PDB file of C-alpha atoms and ligand atoms in Angstrom:
ATOM      1  CA  MET A   1       0.038   0.084  -0.211  1.00  0.00           C
ATOM      2  CA  SER A   2       1.326   3.227  -0.927  1.00  0.00           C
ATOM      3  CA  PHE A   3       0.448   7.007   0.771  1.00  0.00           C
ATOM      4  CA  ALA A   4       0.443  10.209  -1.023  1.00  0.00           C
ATOM      5  CA  PHE A   5      -0.620  13.507   0.700  1.00  0.00           C
ATOM      6  CA  THR A   6      -3.701  15.367  -0.866  1.00  0.00           C
ATOM      7  CA  GLU A   7      -3.142  18.171  -3.039  1.00  0.00           C
ATOM      8  CA  VAL A   8      -4.198  20.944  -0.480  1.00  0.00           C
ATOM      9  CA  ASN A   9      -1.954  18.839   2.228  1.00  0.00           C
ATOM     10  CA  GLU A  10       1.184  18.982  -0.194  1.00  0.00           C
ATOM     11  CA  ALA A  11       0.472  22.550  -0.743  1.00  0.00           C
ATOM     12  CA  ARG A  12       0.988  23.068   2.813  1.00  0.00           C
ATOM     13  CA  ILE A  13       4.152  21.082   3.343  1.00  0.00           C
ATOM     14  CA  PRO A  14       6.667  23.788   2.260  1.00  0.00           C
ATOM     15  CA  LYS A  15       4.759  26.471   4.471  1.00  0.00           C
ATOM     16  CA  ILE A  16       5.099  23.854   7.394  1.00  0.00           C
ATOM     17  CA  LEU A  17       8.940  23.409   6.700  1.00  0.00           C
ATOM     18  CA  ALA A  18       9.461  26.928   6.469  1.00  0.00           C
ATOM     19  CA  LYS A  19       8.567  27.745   9.979  1.00  0.00           C
ATOM     20  CA  TYR A  20      11.786  25.717  11.202  1.00  0.00           C
ATOM     21  CA  PRO A  21      15.441  25.950  10.807  1.00  0.00           C
ATOM     22  CA  ASN A  22      16.013  22.637   9.523  1.00  0.00           C
ATOM     23  CA  ARG A  23      13.757  19.950   7.789  1.00  0.00           C
ATOM     24  CA  GLN A  24      13.770  17.249  10.677  1.00  0.00           C
ATOM     25  CA  SER A  25      12.102  19.707  13.147  1.00  0.00           C
ATOM     26  CA  ALA A  26       8.914  19.350  10.818  1.00  0.00           C
ATOM     27  CA  LEU A  27       8.515  15.719  12.068  1.00  0.00           C
ATOM     28  CA  LEU A  28       5.377  16.418  14.672  1.00  0.00           C
ATOM     29  CA  PRO A  29       3.633  18.660  12.315  1.00  0.00           C
ATOM     30  CA  LEU A  30       4.066  16.169   9.256  1.00  0.00           C
ATOM     31  CA  LEU A  31       2.960  13.423  11.380  1.00  0.00           C
ATOM     32  CA  THR A  32      -0.093  15.566  12.577  1.00  0.00           C
ATOM     33  CA  LEU A  33      -0.868  16.468   8.977  1.00  0.00           C
ATOM     34  CA  VAL A  34      -0.919  12.745   7.971  1.00  0.00           C
ATOM     35  CA  GLN A  35      -3.128  11.934  10.837  1.00  0.00           C
ATOM     36  CA  ARG A  36      -5.834  14.942   9.951  1.00  0.00           C
ATOM     37  CA  GLN A  37      -5.572  13.352   6.316  1.00  0.00           C
ATOM     38  CA  GLU A  38      -6.022   9.726   7.083  1.00  0.00           C
ATOM     39  CA  GLY A  39      -7.313   9.277  10.603  1.00  0.00           C
ATOM     40  CA  HIS A  40      -4.297   7.120  11.423  1.00  0.00           C
ATOM     41  CA  VAL A  41      -0.273   7.145  10.615  1.00  0.00           C
ATOM     42  CA  SER A  42       0.486   4.380   8.585  1.00  0.00           C
ATOM     43  CA  ALA A  43       3.991   2.689   8.034  1.00  0.00           C
ATOM     44  CA  GLU A  44       3.894   4.038   4.460  1.00  0.00           C
ATOM     45  CA  ALA A  45       3.029   7.381   5.631  1.00  0.00           C
ATOM     46  CA  MET A  46       5.905   7.472   8.271  1.00  0.00           C
ATOM     47  CA  ALA A  47       8.385   6.217   4.970  1.00  0.00           C
ATOM     48  CA  GLU A  48       7.086   9.051   3.061  1.00  0.00           C
ATOM     49  CA  ILE A  49       7.595  11.799   5.767  1.00  0.00           C
ATOM     50  CA  GLY A  50      11.119  10.282   6.418  1.00  0.00           C
ATOM     51  CA  LYS A  51      12.098  10.761   3.095  1.00  0.00           C
ATOM     52  CA  ARG A  52      10.845  14.392   2.852  1.00  0.00           C
ATOM     53  CA  LEU A  53      12.744  15.021   6.148  1.00  0.00           C
ATOM     54  CA  GLU A  54      15.862  13.011   5.280  1.00  0.00           C
ATOM     55  CA  LEU A  55      15.126  10.843   8.307  1.00  0.00           C
ATOM     56  CA  SER A  56      15.049   6.983   8.581  1.00  0.00           C
ATOM     57  CA  PRO A  57      11.457   5.226   8.690  1.00  0.00           C
ATOM     58  CA  ALA A  58      12.808   3.612  12.329  1.00  0.00           C
ATOM     59  CA  TYR A  59      13.484   7.294  13.335  1.00  0.00           C
ATOM     60  CA  VAL A  60      10.220   8.601  12.237  1.00  0.00           C
ATOM     61  CA  GLN A  61       8.578   5.789  14.068  1.00  0.00           C
ATOM     62  CA  SER A  62      10.299   5.783  17.380  1.00  0.00           C
ATOM     63  CA  VAL A  63       9.407   9.635  17.668  1.00  0.00           C
ATOM     64  CA  ALA A  64       5.694   9.068  16.426  1.00  0.00           C
ATOM     65  CA  SER A  65       5.360   6.015  18.895  1.00  0.00           C
ATOM     66  CA  PHE A  66       6.193   8.225  21.788  1.00  0.00           C
ATOM     67  CA  TYR A  67       3.179  10.478  21.606  1.00  0.00           C
ATOM     68  CA  THR A  68      -0.561   8.709  22.374  1.00  0.00           C
ATOM     69  CA  MET A  69      -1.918  11.304  20.182  1.00  0.00           C
ATOM     70  CA  TYR A  70      -1.003   9.401  17.205  1.00  0.00           C
ATOM     71  CA  HIS A  71      -2.637   6.381  15.949  1.00  0.00           C
ATOM     72  CA  PHE A  72      -0.906   3.633  14.084  1.00  0.00           C
ATOM     73  CA  GLN A  73      -4.230   1.632  12.976  1.00  0.00           C
ATOM     74  CA  PRO A  74      -7.364   2.806  11.308  1.00  0.00           C
ATOM     75  CA  THR A  75      -9.877   4.399  13.794  1.00  0.00           C
ATOM     76  CA  GLY A  76     -13.255   5.185  14.192  1.00  0.00           C
ATOM     77  CA  LYS A  77     -14.358   8.752  12.953  1.00  0.00           C
ATOM     78  CA  TYR A  78     -14.828   9.619  16.271  1.00  0.00           C
ATOM     79  CA  ILE A  79     -11.754   8.937  18.642  1.00  0.00           C
ATOM     80  CA  ILE A  80     -13.164   9.031  22.145  1.00  0.00           C
ATOM     81  CA  LEU A  81     -10.310   9.299  24.833  1.00  0.00           C
ATOM     82  CA  PHE A  82     -11.236   9.163  28.473  1.00  0.00           C
ATOM     83  CA  CYS A  83      -8.718  10.887  30.677  1.00  0.00           C
ATOM     84  CA  ILE A  84      -8.062   8.110  33.423  1.00  0.00           C
ATOM     85  CA  ASN A  85      -5.521  10.074  35.689  1.00  0.00           C
ATOM     86  CA  ILE A  86      -6.061  10.968  39.396  1.00  0.00           C
ATOM     87  CA  SER A  87      -8.287  13.653  39.268  1.00  0.00           C
ATOM     88  CA  CYS A  88     -10.838  12.050  36.677  1.00  0.00           C
ATOM     89  CA  GLN A  89     -10.427   8.693  38.576  1.00  0.00           C
ATOM     90  CA  LEU A  90     -11.319   9.984  41.846  1.00  0.00           C
ATOM     91  CA  ARG A  91     -14.498  11.367  40.233  1.00  0.00           C
ATOM     92  CA  GLY A  92     -15.918   8.428  38.204  1.00  0.00           C
ATOM     93  CA  ALA A  93     -13.917   7.953  35.153  1.00  0.00           C
ATOM     94  CA  ASP A  94     -13.450   4.386  35.575  1.00  0.00           C
ATOM     95  CA  ASN A  95     -17.292   3.759  35.807  1.00  0.00           C
ATOM     96  CA  LEU A  96     -17.861   6.230  32.578  1.00  0.00           C
ATOM     97  CA  VAL A  97     -15.221   4.419  30.576  1.00  0.00           C
ATOM     98  CA  GLU A  98     -16.743   1.068  31.193  1.00  0.00           C
ATOM     99  CA  TYR A  99     -20.706   2.851  30.777  1.00  0.00           C
ATOM    100  CA  THR A 100     -19.151   4.193  27.510  1.00  0.00           C
ATOM    101  CA  ALA A 101     -17.894   0.765  26.256  1.00  0.00           C
ATOM    102  CA  GLY A 102     -21.142  -0.850  27.276  1.00  0.00           C
ATOM    103  CA  LYS A 103     -23.142   1.423  25.118  1.00  0.00           C
ATOM    104  CA  LEU A 104     -20.893   1.283  22.025  1.00  0.00           C
ATOM    105  CA  GLY A 105     -20.451  -2.527  22.491  1.00  0.00           C
ATOM    106  CA  ILE A 106     -16.873  -2.633  22.429  1.00  0.00           C
ATOM    107  CA  LYS A 107     -14.010  -2.756  24.673  1.00  0.00           C
ATOM    108  CA  VAL A 108     -11.413  -0.116  25.481  1.00  0.00           C
ATOM    109  CA  GLY A 109      -8.853   0.279  22.691  1.00  0.00           C
ATOM    110  CA  GLU A 110     -11.472  -1.252  19.883  1.00  0.00           C
ATOM    111  CA  THR A 111     -13.587   0.477  17.171  1.00  0.00           C
ATOM    112  CA  THR A 112     -16.943  -0.218  16.625  1.00  0.00           C
ATOM    113  CA  PRO A 113     -17.696  -2.303  13.486  1.00  0.00           C
ATOM    114  CA  ASP A 114     -19.167   0.481  11.504  1.00  0.00           C
ATOM    115  CA  ARG A 115     -16.168   2.459  12.267  1.00  0.00           C
ATOM    116  CA  LYS A 116     -17.623   5.567  14.017  1.00  0.00           C
ATOM    117  CA  TYR A 117     -16.260   5.229  17.195  1.00  0.00           C
ATOM    118  CA  THR A 118     -13.001   4.367  18.975  1.00  0.00           C
ATOM    119  CA  LEU A 119     -12.716   4.288  22.429  1.00  0.00           C
ATOM    120  CA  LYS A 120      -9.494   4.897  24.280  1.00  0.00           C
ATOM    121  CA  ARG A 121      -7.904   5.623  27.685  1.00  0.00           C
ATOM    122  CA  GLU A 122      -5.584   8.865  27.929  1.00  0.00           C
ATOM    123  CA  GLU A 123      -3.500  10.343  30.445  1.00  0.00           C
ATOM    124  CA  CYS A 124      -4.167  13.680  31.931  1.00  0.00           C
ATOM    125  CA  LEU A 125      -5.540  15.650  29.101  1.00  0.00           C
ATOM    126  CA  ALA A 126      -5.056  19.123  31.455  1.00  0.00           C
ATOM    127  CA  ALA A 127      -8.751  19.378  32.346  1.00  0.00           C
ATOM    128  CA  CYS A 128      -8.473  18.362  35.708  1.00  0.00           C
ATOM    129  CA  CYS A 129     -10.459  20.859  37.385  1.00  0.00           C
ATOM    130  CA  ASN A 130     -13.591  19.777  35.226  1.00  0.00           C
ATOM    131  CA  ALA A 131     -13.253  16.182  35.839  1.00  0.00           C
ATOM    132  CA  PRO A 132     -13.935  13.539  34.758  1.00  0.00           C
ATOM    133  CA  MET A 133     -13.569  14.491  31.260  1.00  0.00           C
ATOM    134  CA  MET A 134     -12.901  13.146  27.837  1.00  0.00           C
ATOM    135  CA  ARG A 135     -11.893  14.457  24.355  1.00  0.00           C
ATOM    136  CA  VAL A 136     -13.471  13.438  21.361  1.00  0.00           C
ATOM    137  CA  ASN A 137     -11.535  14.100  18.212  1.00  0.00           C
ATOM    138  CA  ASP A 138     -10.178  17.881  19.308  1.00  0.00           C
ATOM    139  CA  LYS A 139     -13.068  18.722  21.376  1.00  0.00           C
ATOM    140  CA  TYR A 140     -13.285  18.459  25.164  1.00  0.00           C
ATOM    141  CA  TYR A 141     -16.359  17.217  27.066  1.00  0.00           C
ATOM    142  CA  GLU A 142     -16.126  18.203  30.911  1.00  0.00           C
ATOM    143  CA  ASP A 143     -17.883  17.527  34.054  1.00  0.00           C
ATOM    144  CA  LEU A 144     -19.195  14.158  32.562  1.00  0.00           C
ATOM    145  CA  THR A 145     -22.205  12.029  33.844  1.00  0.00           C
ATOM    146  CA  LYS A 146     -23.663   9.126  32.078  1.00  0.00           C
ATOM    147  CA  GLU A 147     -26.368  11.628  31.198  1.00  0.00           C
ATOM    148  CA  LYS A 148     -23.720  14.052  29.230  1.00  0.00           C
ATOM    149  CA  ILE A 149     -22.389  11.033  27.653  1.00  0.00           C
ATOM    150  CA  ASP A 150     -25.902   9.833  26.312  1.00  0.00           C
ATOM    151  CA  GLN A 151     -26.235  13.387  25.323  1.00  0.00           C
ATOM    152  CA  ILE A 152     -22.914  13.791  23.709  1.00  0.00           C
ATOM    153  CA  LEU A 153     -23.119  10.603  21.638  1.00  0.00           C
ATOM    154  CA  ALA A 154     -26.463  11.538  20.150  1.00  0.00           C
ATOM    155  CA  THR A 155     -25.375  14.621  18.640  1.00  0.00           C
ATOM    156  CA  LEU A 156     -22.341  13.269  16.652  1.00  0.00           C
ATOM    157  CA  PRO A 157     -23.545  12.709  13.231  1.00  0.00           C
TER     158      PRO A 157
HETATM  159  S1  FES B   1      -6.618  14.329  35.559  1.00  0.00           S
HETATM  160 FE1  FES B   1      -8.292  14.035  33.844  1.00  0.00          FE
HETATM  161  S2  FES B   1      -7.913  15.875  33.049  1.00  0.00           S
HETATM  162 FE2  FES B   1      -6.139  15.818  34.675  1.00  0.00          FE
END
């Protein structure tokens, strides 16, 4: 399988590179660009990024795998990340994760068969004062309850 940037993203690359003193510094922005385009970062995409930035695929993979924000397998349209660190845990995050998993009919780490939702646990997302919280793609939802989760999921197209 091969990977190619879309025309729009291809046009973004020179602008991204221009922001940094050397090509290698653009690694995270290009990984993010790929993930926004494809929903995950494939081995082929990492190889392509490596070519562009003059980095080995192994180096690209080693950096990418450090960050939990990158996904290496196809995901659902909505990636639900539940914070399970101390503030959220003390305010019931574990129960809410289990509740959501049951509602979606999947386990944590899985994607629904219709590829609409992927459910994951995540480390602190820096919204501790409004725990428990989850992130769905780029949006934060805080002070969660089971009822709020029902409402949020019902509004996702
Ligand atoms: S502990 Fe959940 S956002 Fe910080």
